Amino acid sequence: MMRKEYMEEFVRAAKAQGVEHLRFYVEESAGRSVPGCGGQMEHLDLSESCQIFAEGAVEGFAGSVFVEDLRPEHIEEHVQTLRECALEAKRPFLELPLPALPAPEGLPADFAPLEEVVERLVAAGEAAQAVDSRVSVQSCSFHERRGTVTLADSQGNAATDWQGGGHLYIGLTARQGETAQQGGRGLHLPWGPLPELEALAREAAAEAVSRLDAASYPTGHSGVVLTGKVVCELLDAFAPAFFARSVERHMSVLEGRLGQPVAGENITLREEPQLSGGLRCRRFDDEGTLTAAKAVLDRGVLQTYLHNAATAGRAGTASGGNGFRPSFSAEVSTGYTNLVLSAGEKSLEELLEELGEGLLITGVSGVFAGARPTTGEFSLIAQGFRVQGGQQGRAVSKITIAGDFFEMLRQVRGIGNDARWMRAANGCVCAPPLLVESLAVSGGDAK
């Protein structure tokens, strides 16, 4: 059954069982995965899906059900599940009007020609292996997805946004005798032409080879440069500190800090829902509230918390268009579209020169276990390179970096111009490299 006909039948069945104010959240998507190994394509994976989250009011209480199987013979069962959910939870129903929006412009075209994608992946794999004879490529794959998000109600009103993008990943190993180092690079891409991938592959291979001679680093405090990728991971991990829901639950270090400086004057963080080239551009959130560009941090000062309809109602303010579902089958929580840390004007090389002596951190692990939005503290396993005389030197591993995220943002003395994107659970983040005055480093006795 087609989606439109299915929803019409669902509305008829729901009304017959006393369900009012029916509303649908619909995700329709098509995906393509082109995985390869050793410079050759292995196989092609194609997928299509239509997923529906239906909610409505039963005796004034909110009930919901999620549907993946659109066969009409299951509609009565789904409506009954919705009713039971409402009468058991007894959560008051909140009616939210749908925005009046024209159809979205620039709906995503079909996927790029397969021959072109395969050619680019093969070239990337060959480029990585050409860096050094000790490098072998395990995977070189490209995944892309395009689709729509639609909000509709039982009165026939609807609003639709489209979304799409891709992700490239190259995974490889550098071996020397009994020593092996895993390496890799991932790149999140907006919808559009596939970029040249060979430079990324060479970069991944060169770093893996350099780690064959990795050393530790003395324990103490050190100036560091964090790559944009690392800053993205930290920013995403601490984004919940900006959520109004975290604040009202006393789970945010930023509770009571509105209008106060929480970062350095050179730090500006904005949400940009309609950013050209952004990875998650939306005109409305999953509750139907129009999204809007906003400053979260303006020159270090906390300007706003991120609100959905429920937290805004409890705080006596307006929703900021930040009501998003973590997945189609989950209730609305808090999220964001494109969360962007403003870039500076310096290249990575200029930041290293300004640092002089210290560390370039290129990767961290254990972020969500070692980062605590309730306190601002983090302690993460890290890897990177020693910086000596303003130049990138020997690879460094087996170290831990630790600090306070917002204190770190007060100690930023240089901002790079090469911003990187990352898709995450709550939205998408974009951040440049940062030169930080000092972080605690736990390493070994290396000199």
Short mmCIF file of C-alpha atoms in Angstrom, two decimals:
data_model
loop_
_atom_site.label_atom_id
_atom_site.label_comp_id
_atom_site.label_asym_id
_atom_site.label_seq_id
_atom_site.Cartn_x
_atom_site.Cartn_y
_atom_site.Cartn_z
CA MET A 1 0.00 0.00 0.00
CA MET A 2 1.30 3.48 -0.88
CA ARG A 3 2.11 5.81 1.97
CA LYS A 4 -0.74 8.27 1.28
CA GLU A 5 -3.38 5.55 1.03
CA TYR A 6 -2.03 3.86 4.16
CA MET A 7 -2.29 7.07 6.21
CA GLU A 8 -5.84 7.72 4.98
CA GLU A 9 -6.88 4.22 6.04
CA PHE A 10 -5.11 4.68 9.38
CA VAL A 11 -7.06 7.90 9.99
CA ARG A 12 -10.38 6.14 9.32
CA ALA A 13 -9.53 3.27 11.67
CA ALA A 14 -8.27 5.66 14.38
CA LYS A 15 -11.41 7.80 14.31
CA ALA A 16 -13.53 4.67 14.65
CA GLN A 17 -11.63 3.82 17.85
CA GLY A 18 -11.92 7.33 19.32
CA VAL A 19 -8.43 8.60 18.51
CA GLU A 20 -8.39 12.35 17.85
CA HIS A 21 -5.87 14.91 16.53
CA LEU A 22 -3.96 12.23 14.65
CA ARG A 23 -0.53 13.27 13.45
CA PHE A 24 2.17 11.48 11.48
CA TYR A 25 5.95 11.75 11.29
CA VAL A 26 7.13 10.06 8.09
CA GLU A 27 10.68 9.23 7.00
CA GLU A 28 11.15 8.03 3.43
CA SER A 29 14.68 7.29 2.29
CA ALA A 30 16.80 5.54 -0.28
CA GLY A 31 20.38 4.53 0.38
CA ARG A 32 23.33 3.17 -1.54
CA SER A 33 26.52 1.61 -0.17
CA VAL A 34 29.52 0.91 -2.36
CA PRO A 35 32.03 -1.02 -0.25
CA GLY A 36 35.42 -1.99 -1.64
CA CYS A 37 38.67 -3.59 -0.58
CA GLY A 38 42.15 -3.50 -2.04
CA GLY A 39 41.15 -0.99 -4.69
CA GLN A 40 38.24 -3.07 -6.05
CA MET A 41 34.48 -2.82 -5.51
CA GLU A 42 33.11 -5.84 -3.63
CA HIS A 43 29.36 -5.48 -4.11
CA LEU A 44 26.56 -2.93 -4.18
CA ASP A 45 23.93 -2.47 -1.46
CA LEU A 46 20.68 -0.63 -2.19
CA SER A 47 17.96 0.11 0.33
CA GLU A 48 14.62 1.88 0.48
CA SER A 49 12.39 2.45 3.48
CA CYS A 50 9.26 4.21 4.63
CA GLN A 51 8.82 4.54 8.38
CA ILE A 52 5.89 6.19 10.15
CA PHE A 53 5.48 7.42 13.71
CA ALA A 54 1.80 8.05 14.47
CA GLU A 55 0.50 9.87 17.54
CA GLY A 56 -2.88 11.06 18.68
CA ALA A 57 -5.13 11.87 21.61
CA VAL A 58 -7.24 9.33 23.49
CA GLU A 59 -9.42 10.87 26.22
CA GLY A 60 -6.96 13.78 26.29
CA PHE A 61 -3.89 11.60 26.71
CA ALA A 62 -1.07 11.18 24.18
CA GLY A 63 -0.52 7.81 22.57
CA SER A 64 1.86 6.74 19.84
CA VAL A 65 2.99 3.83 17.70
CA PHE A 66 5.72 3.37 15.11
CA VAL A 67 5.14 1.48 11.90
CA GLU A 68 7.58 -0.13 9.47
CA ASP A 69 5.22 -2.64 7.91
CA LEU A 70 2.64 -0.75 5.82
CA ARG A 71 0.40 -3.71 5.10
CA PRO A 72 -3.21 -2.59 5.71
CA GLU A 73 -4.18 -5.73 7.63
CA HIS A 74 -2.07 -4.53 10.58
CA ILE A 75 -3.66 -1.07 10.88
CA GLU A 76 -6.26 -2.06 13.47
CA GLU A 77 -3.54 -3.59 15.64
CA HIS A 78 -1.40 -0.44 15.39
CA VAL A 79 -4.32 1.80 16.35
CA GLN A 80 -5.05 -0.40 19.36
CA THR A 81 -1.40 -0.15 20.43
CA LEU A 82 -1.67 3.64 20.21
CA ARG A 83 -4.79 3.61 22.40
CA GLU A 84 -3.23 1.35 25.01
CA CYS A 85 -0.11 3.52 25.13
CA ALA A 86 -2.20 6.63 25.80
CA LEU A 87 -4.40 5.10 28.51
CA GLU A 88 -1.49 3.46 30.29
CA ALA A 89 0.96 6.38 30.32
CA LYS A 90 -1.74 9.07 30.83
CA ARG A 91 0.57 11.76 29.48
CA PRO A 92 -1.36 14.94 28.53
CA PHE A 93 -1.65 15.42 24.76
CA LEU A 94 0.06 18.54 23.41
CA GLU A 95 -1.43 19.71 20.14
CA LEU A 96 1.11 21.36 17.84
CA PRO A 97 0.03 23.06 14.60
CA LEU A 98 1.89 22.25 11.39
CA PRO A 99 3.82 25.03 9.64
CA ALA A 100 2.46 26.37 6.36
CA LEU A 101 5.40 25.87 4.01
CA PRO A 102 5.76 25.51 0.27
CA ALA A 103 7.26 22.33 -1.15
CA PRO A 104 11.04 22.23 -0.64
CA GLU A 105 13.24 23.44 -3.47
CA GLY A 106 16.09 21.47 -4.93
CA LEU A 107 14.90 17.96 -4.18
CA PRO A 108 17.91 15.64 -4.35
CA ALA A 109 18.66 14.20 -7.74
CA ASP A 110 19.44 10.57 -8.26
CA PHE A 111 22.67 9.05 -6.95
CA ALA A 112 25.91 9.86 -8.74
CA PRO A 113 26.76 7.49 -11.63
CA LEU A 114 28.01 4.23 -10.16
CA GLU A 115 30.94 4.09 -12.57
CA GLU A 116 32.19 7.44 -11.28
CA VAL A 117 31.88 6.39 -7.63
CA VAL A 118 33.76 3.14 -8.24
CA GLU A 119 36.47 4.97 -10.18
CA ARG A 120 36.98 7.44 -7.33
CA LEU A 121 37.13 4.68 -4.71
CA VAL A 122 39.60 2.62 -6.71
CA ALA A 123 41.80 5.68 -7.23
CA ALA A 124 41.69 6.43 -3.48
CA GLY A 125 42.71 2.88 -2.58
CA GLU A 126 45.57 2.92 -5.09
CA ALA A 127 46.74 6.32 -3.83
CA ALA A 128 46.91 5.02 -0.25
CA GLN A 129 48.89 1.93 -1.22
CA ALA A 130 51.30 4.00 -3.32
CA VAL A 131 52.38 6.02 -0.27
CA ASP A 132 54.43 3.18 1.19
CA SER A 133 54.92 -0.53 0.48
CA ARG A 134 54.04 -1.26 4.11
CA VAL A 135 50.46 -0.05 3.62
CA SER A 136 47.57 -2.36 2.78
CA VAL A 137 44.00 -1.15 2.28
CA GLN A 138 41.23 -3.11 4.03
CA SER A 139 38.26 -1.02 2.95
CA CYS A 140 37.41 1.98 0.84
CA SER A 141 33.68 2.61 0.83
CA PHE A 142 31.12 5.28 0.13
CA HIS A 143 27.63 5.40 1.65
CA GLU A 144 24.95 7.88 0.60
CA ARG A 145 21.36 8.49 1.58
CA ARG A 146 18.61 10.79 0.35
CA GLY A 147 15.04 11.15 1.46
CA THR A 148 12.31 13.25 2.98
CA VAL A 149 10.85 14.02 6.39
CA THR A 150 7.13 14.78 6.34
CA LEU A 151 4.78 15.91 9.10
CA ALA A 152 1.09 15.36 8.30
CA ASP A 153 -2.20 15.41 10.21
CA SER A 154 -5.65 13.92 9.86
CA GLN A 155 -6.98 17.15 8.30
CA GLY A 156 -4.76 16.73 5.24
CA ASN A 157 -2.14 19.32 6.20
CA ALA A 158 1.50 18.42 5.53
CA ALA A 159 4.99 19.90 5.54
CA THR A 160 8.00 18.24 3.92
CA ASP A 161 11.78 18.72 4.05
CA TRP A 162 14.36 16.73 2.14
CA GLN A 163 17.72 15.62 3.40
CA GLY A 164 20.67 13.74 2.01
CA GLY A 165 24.38 13.25 2.20
CA GLY A 166 27.21 10.77 2.13
CA HIS A 167 30.09 9.32 4.07
CA LEU A 168 33.42 8.13 2.74
CA TYR A 169 35.67 5.83 4.78
CA ILE A 170 39.07 4.38 4.00
CA GLY A 171 40.55 1.84 6.44
CA LEU A 172 44.10 0.55 6.16
CA THR A 173 47.00 -1.07 8.01
CA ALA A 174 50.71 -0.24 8.06
CA ARG A 175 52.98 -3.17 8.98
CA GLN A 176 56.65 -3.40 9.82
CA GLY A 177 57.87 -6.71 11.18
CA GLU A 178 55.70 -7.64 14.15
CA THR A 179 54.33 -4.10 14.47
CA ALA A 180 51.02 -3.13 12.88
CA GLN A 181 49.16 0.18 13.04
CA GLN A 182 45.55 0.63 12.01
CA GLY A 183 44.72 3.82 10.17
CA GLY A 184 41.75 5.40 8.52
CA ARG A 185 39.94 8.53 7.48
CA GLY A 186 36.25 9.31 7.34
CA LEU A 187 34.66 12.23 5.56
CA HIS A 188 31.06 13.39 5.98
CA LEU A 189 29.69 15.04 2.85
CA PRO A 190 26.60 17.08 1.96
CA TRP A 191 24.52 15.96 -0.99
CA GLY A 192 26.25 16.80 -4.25
CA PRO A 193 29.21 15.89 -6.46
CA LEU A 194 31.69 13.43 -5.02
CA PRO A 195 34.99 15.21 -4.26
CA GLU A 196 38.50 14.08 -5.15
CA LEU A 197 39.41 11.42 -2.58
CA GLU A 198 43.06 10.63 -3.27
CA ALA A 199 44.50 13.33 -0.98
CA LEU A 200 42.44 12.01 1.93
CA ALA A 201 43.67 8.47 1.24
CA ARG A 202 47.31 9.56 1.12
CA GLU A 203 46.88 11.45 4.38
CA ALA A 204 45.47 8.35 6.10
CA ALA A 205 48.29 6.15 4.79
CA ALA A 206 51.03 8.58 5.80
CA GLU A 207 49.69 8.84 9.35
CA ALA A 208 49.44 5.07 9.74
CA VAL A 209 53.06 4.65 8.58
CA SER A 210 54.25 7.35 10.97
CA ARG A 211 52.65 5.46 13.87
CA LEU A 212 54.95 2.51 13.35
CA ASP A 213 57.50 4.60 15.27
CA ALA A 214 55.08 6.13 17.78
CA ALA A 215 56.26 7.02 21.28
CA SER A 216 54.60 8.19 24.46
CA TYR A 217 54.81 11.69 25.92
CA PRO A 218 55.83 13.02 29.35
CA THR A 219 53.08 13.37 31.94
CA GLY A 220 52.29 16.98 32.80
CA HIS A 221 50.56 19.96 31.23
CA SER A 222 51.12 20.85 27.60
CA GLY A 223 49.93 23.27 24.99
CA VAL A 224 47.99 21.46 22.28
CA VAL A 225 46.49 21.93 18.86
CA LEU A 226 43.28 19.92 18.40
CA THR A 227 42.29 19.10 14.83
CA GLY A 228 38.80 20.01 13.64
CA LYS A 229 37.79 16.35 13.83
CA VAL A 230 38.71 16.19 17.52
CA VAL A 231 36.96 19.48 18.28
CA CYS A 232 33.83 18.13 16.55
CA GLU A 233 33.84 15.04 18.77
CA LEU A 234 34.21 17.14 21.92
CA LEU A 235 31.58 19.64 20.82
CA ASP A 236 29.07 16.88 20.10
CA ALA A 237 29.81 15.19 23.44
CA PHE A 238 29.19 18.42 25.37
CA ALA A 239 26.26 19.67 23.27
CA PRO A 240 23.77 18.21 25.82
CA ALA A 241 25.02 20.83 28.28
CA PHE A 242 23.18 23.38 26.09
CA PHE A 243 19.90 21.43 26.12
CA ALA A 244 17.12 22.96 28.23
CA ARG A 245 16.06 19.43 29.11
CA SER A 246 19.47 18.79 30.70
CA VAL A 247 19.30 22.10 32.55
CA GLU A 248 15.88 21.45 34.08
CA ARG A 249 17.07 18.01 35.22
CA HIS A 250 20.14 19.58 36.87
CA MET A 251 22.38 17.61 34.50
CA SER A 252 24.17 20.53 32.85
CA VAL A 253 27.22 22.45 34.00
CA LEU A 254 25.63 25.49 32.31
CA GLU A 255 22.60 25.61 34.60
CA GLY A 256 22.00 29.21 35.69
CA ARG A 257 24.66 30.58 33.32
CA LEU A 258 22.49 32.36 30.73
CA GLY A 259 23.99 35.75 29.87
CA GLN A 260 27.31 34.84 31.44
CA PRO A 261 30.69 34.21 29.78
CA VAL A 262 31.39 30.47 29.65
CA ALA A 263 34.11 30.52 26.96
CA GLY A 264 36.72 32.90 25.58
CA GLU A 265 35.76 36.07 23.71
CA ASN A 266 37.06 34.49 20.50
CA ILE A 267 34.50 31.67 20.67
CA THR A 268 31.20 31.94 18.81
CA LEU A 269 28.90 28.95 18.38
CA ARG A 270 25.83 29.18 16.16
CA GLU A 271 23.07 26.90 14.98
CA GLU A 272 22.52 27.40 11.24
CA PRO A 273 19.49 25.39 10.00
CA GLN A 274 19.70 26.74 6.43
CA LEU A 275 23.47 26.83 5.99
CA SER A 276 24.54 26.25 2.41
CA GLY A 277 26.59 23.06 2.39
CA GLY A 278 25.36 22.08 5.84
CA LEU A 279 24.83 18.40 6.58
CA ARG A 280 21.44 18.77 8.28
CA CYS A 281 19.39 21.61 6.84
CA ARG A 282 15.80 21.71 8.08
CA ARG A 283 13.05 24.32 7.78
CA PHE A 284 11.11 22.85 10.71
CA ASP A 285 11.86 20.46 13.54
CA ASP A 286 10.13 17.15 14.18
CA GLU A 287 7.37 18.90 16.16
CA GLY A 288 6.57 21.31 13.30
CA THR A 289 8.23 24.37 14.86
CA LEU A 290 10.03 26.54 12.34
CA THR A 291 13.79 26.46 12.78
CA ALA A 292 15.82 29.66 12.97
CA ALA A 293 19.49 30.62 13.03
CA LYS A 294 20.65 31.49 16.53
CA ALA A 295 23.77 32.27 18.50
CA VAL A 296 24.32 29.76 21.30
CA LEU A 297 27.62 31.34 22.36
CA ASP A 298 28.36 34.87 21.21
CA ARG A 299 31.95 35.90 21.93
CA GLY A 300 31.96 33.43 24.77
CA VAL A 301 28.65 34.50 26.36
CA LEU A 302 25.88 31.90 26.70
CA GLN A 303 22.90 33.29 24.79
CA THR A 304 20.31 30.52 24.90
CA TYR A 305 19.51 26.96 25.80
CA LEU A 306 18.14 24.68 23.08
CA HIS A 307 14.39 24.18 23.62
CA ASN A 308 11.79 21.80 22.25
CA ALA A 309 8.07 22.49 22.74
CA ALA A 310 7.84 20.76 26.13
CA THR A 311 10.85 22.45 27.75
CA ALA A 312 9.86 25.80 26.26
CA GLY A 313 6.37 25.46 27.75
CA ARG A 314 7.76 24.69 31.19
CA ALA A 315 10.21 27.61 30.96
CA GLY A 316 7.59 30.05 29.71
CA THR A 317 9.45 30.75 26.46
CA ALA A 318 9.16 29.80 22.78
CA SER A 319 10.58 26.65 21.29
CA GLY A 320 13.77 27.25 19.37
CA GLY A 321 12.93 24.61 16.76
CA ASN A 322 15.10 22.02 18.53
CA GLY A 323 12.55 19.24 18.98
CA PHE A 324 13.99 16.25 17.12
CA ARG A 325 13.58 12.50 17.30
CA PRO A 326 16.77 10.50 17.95
CA SER A 327 15.18 7.91 15.62
CA PHE A 328 11.82 7.62 13.90
CA SER A 329 10.59 5.25 16.62
CA ALA A 330 11.55 7.50 19.54
CA GLU A 331 9.68 10.32 21.23
CA VAL A 332 10.79 13.87 20.50
CA SER A 333 13.78 14.94 22.54
CA THR A 334 16.30 17.74 21.93
CA GLY A 335 18.63 18.06 18.98
CA TYR A 336 20.06 20.54 16.53
CA THR A 337 20.61 21.05 12.83
CA ASN A 338 24.04 22.46 11.91
CA LEU A 339 25.96 23.49 15.03
CA VAL A 340 28.91 25.56 13.84
CA LEU A 341 31.93 26.79 15.80
CA SER A 342 33.17 29.87 13.94
CA ALA A 343 36.46 29.38 12.13
CA GLY A 344 39.49 31.66 12.25
CA GLU A 345 42.04 32.68 9.65
CA LYS A 346 45.10 30.55 10.44
CA SER A 347 46.21 27.38 8.70
CA LEU A 348 47.08 24.30 10.73
CA GLU A 349 50.75 24.94 9.99
CA GLU A 350 50.46 28.47 11.39
CA LEU A 351 48.80 27.14 14.55
CA LEU A 352 51.67 24.65 15.04
CA GLU A 353 54.20 27.42 14.51
CA GLU A 354 52.44 29.55 17.12
CA LEU A 355 52.33 26.59 19.54
CA GLY A 356 56.07 26.01 19.20
CA GLU A 357 56.37 23.07 21.59
CA GLY A 358 53.57 20.70 22.56
CA LEU A 359 51.16 18.25 20.98
CA LEU A 360 49.01 17.99 17.86
CA ILE A 361 46.03 15.80 18.81
CA THR A 362 44.56 14.08 15.74
CA GLY A 363 42.29 11.49 17.35
CA VAL A 364 40.53 10.63 20.61
CA SER A 365 38.55 7.63 21.77
CA GLY A 366 36.13 6.90 24.59
CA VAL A 367 34.49 10.31 24.18
CA PHE A 368 31.04 9.48 25.52
CA ALA A 369 32.43 7.52 28.43
CA GLY A 370 35.07 10.11 29.27
CA ALA A 371 33.14 13.36 28.66
CA ARG A 372 30.65 14.56 31.30
CA PRO A 373 28.26 17.42 30.35
CA THR A 374 27.10 17.54 33.98
CA THR A 375 30.51 18.82 35.11
CA GLY A 376 32.32 19.87 31.91
CA GLU A 377 35.17 17.45 32.60
CA PHE A 378 36.74 15.05 30.12
CA SER A 379 39.50 12.44 30.15
CA LEU A 380 40.18 10.78 26.80
CA ILE A 381 42.62 8.36 25.24
CA ALA A 382 44.40 10.31 22.51
CA GLN A 383 46.90 10.07 19.71
CA GLY A 384 48.70 12.59 17.60
CA PHE A 385 52.15 14.06 17.09
CA ARG A 386 54.79 15.85 19.09
CA VAL A 387 55.30 19.45 17.99
CA GLN A 388 58.87 20.74 18.18
CA GLY A 389 60.09 24.07 16.89
CA GLY A 390 56.65 24.71 15.46
CA GLN A 391 56.80 21.61 13.26
CA GLN A 392 54.93 18.31 13.36
CA GLY A 393 57.29 15.63 14.62
CA ARG A 394 57.22 12.06 15.85
CA ALA A 395 53.91 10.24 16.32
CA VAL A 396 52.58 9.99 19.86
CA SER A 397 50.31 7.29 21.29
CA LYS A 398 49.37 5.74 24.63
CA ILE A 399 48.49 9.08 26.20
CA THR A 400 45.42 10.58 27.85
CA ILE A 401 44.35 14.21 27.68
CA ALA A 402 42.12 15.71 30.36
CA GLY A 403 40.55 19.01 31.26
CA ASP A 404 37.35 21.00 31.53
CA PHE A 405 35.68 21.62 28.17
CA PHE A 406 34.48 25.14 28.92
CA GLU A 407 37.72 26.07 30.65
CA MET A 408 39.46 24.78 27.52
CA LEU A 409 37.30 27.14 25.44
CA ARG A 410 38.51 29.98 27.65
CA GLN A 411 42.11 29.04 26.89
CA VAL A 412 41.86 29.05 23.09
CA ARG A 413 44.53 31.37 21.73
CA GLY A 414 44.33 30.43 18.06
CA ILE A 415 41.58 29.23 15.69
CA GLY A 416 42.17 27.52 12.37
CA ASN A 417 40.48 28.08 9.04
CA ASP A 418 40.01 24.43 8.00
CA ALA A 419 36.65 23.51 9.51
CA ARG A 420 35.51 19.86 9.45
CA TRP A 421 32.02 18.35 9.57
CA MET A 422 30.72 15.43 11.59
CA ARG A 423 27.33 13.75 11.73
CA ALA A 424 26.31 12.79 15.24
CA ALA A 425 23.40 11.40 17.20
CA ASN A 426 21.84 14.78 18.01
CA GLY A 427 22.61 16.64 14.77
CA CYS A 428 25.65 17.77 12.80
CA VAL A 429 28.64 19.76 14.04
CA CYS A 430 31.29 21.77 12.23
CA ALA A 431 34.48 22.96 13.91
CA PRO A 432 37.97 24.24 13.04
CA PRO A 433 41.30 23.32 14.69
CA LEU A 434 41.95 25.03 18.05
CA LEU A 435 45.21 26.01 19.69
CA VAL A 436 44.71 25.55 23.45
CA GLU A 437 47.03 27.02 26.06
CA SER A 438 47.20 23.94 28.27
CA LEU A 439 45.67 20.52 28.84
CA ALA A 440 46.70 17.82 31.28
CA VAL A 441 48.55 14.98 29.56
CA SER A 442 49.10 11.57 31.09
CA GLY A 443 51.76 9.62 29.23
CA GLY A 444 54.95 7.83 30.07
CA ASP A 445 58.51 8.80 30.76
CA ALA A 446 59.30 9.77 27.16
CA LYS A 447 61.52 12.81 26.86
#
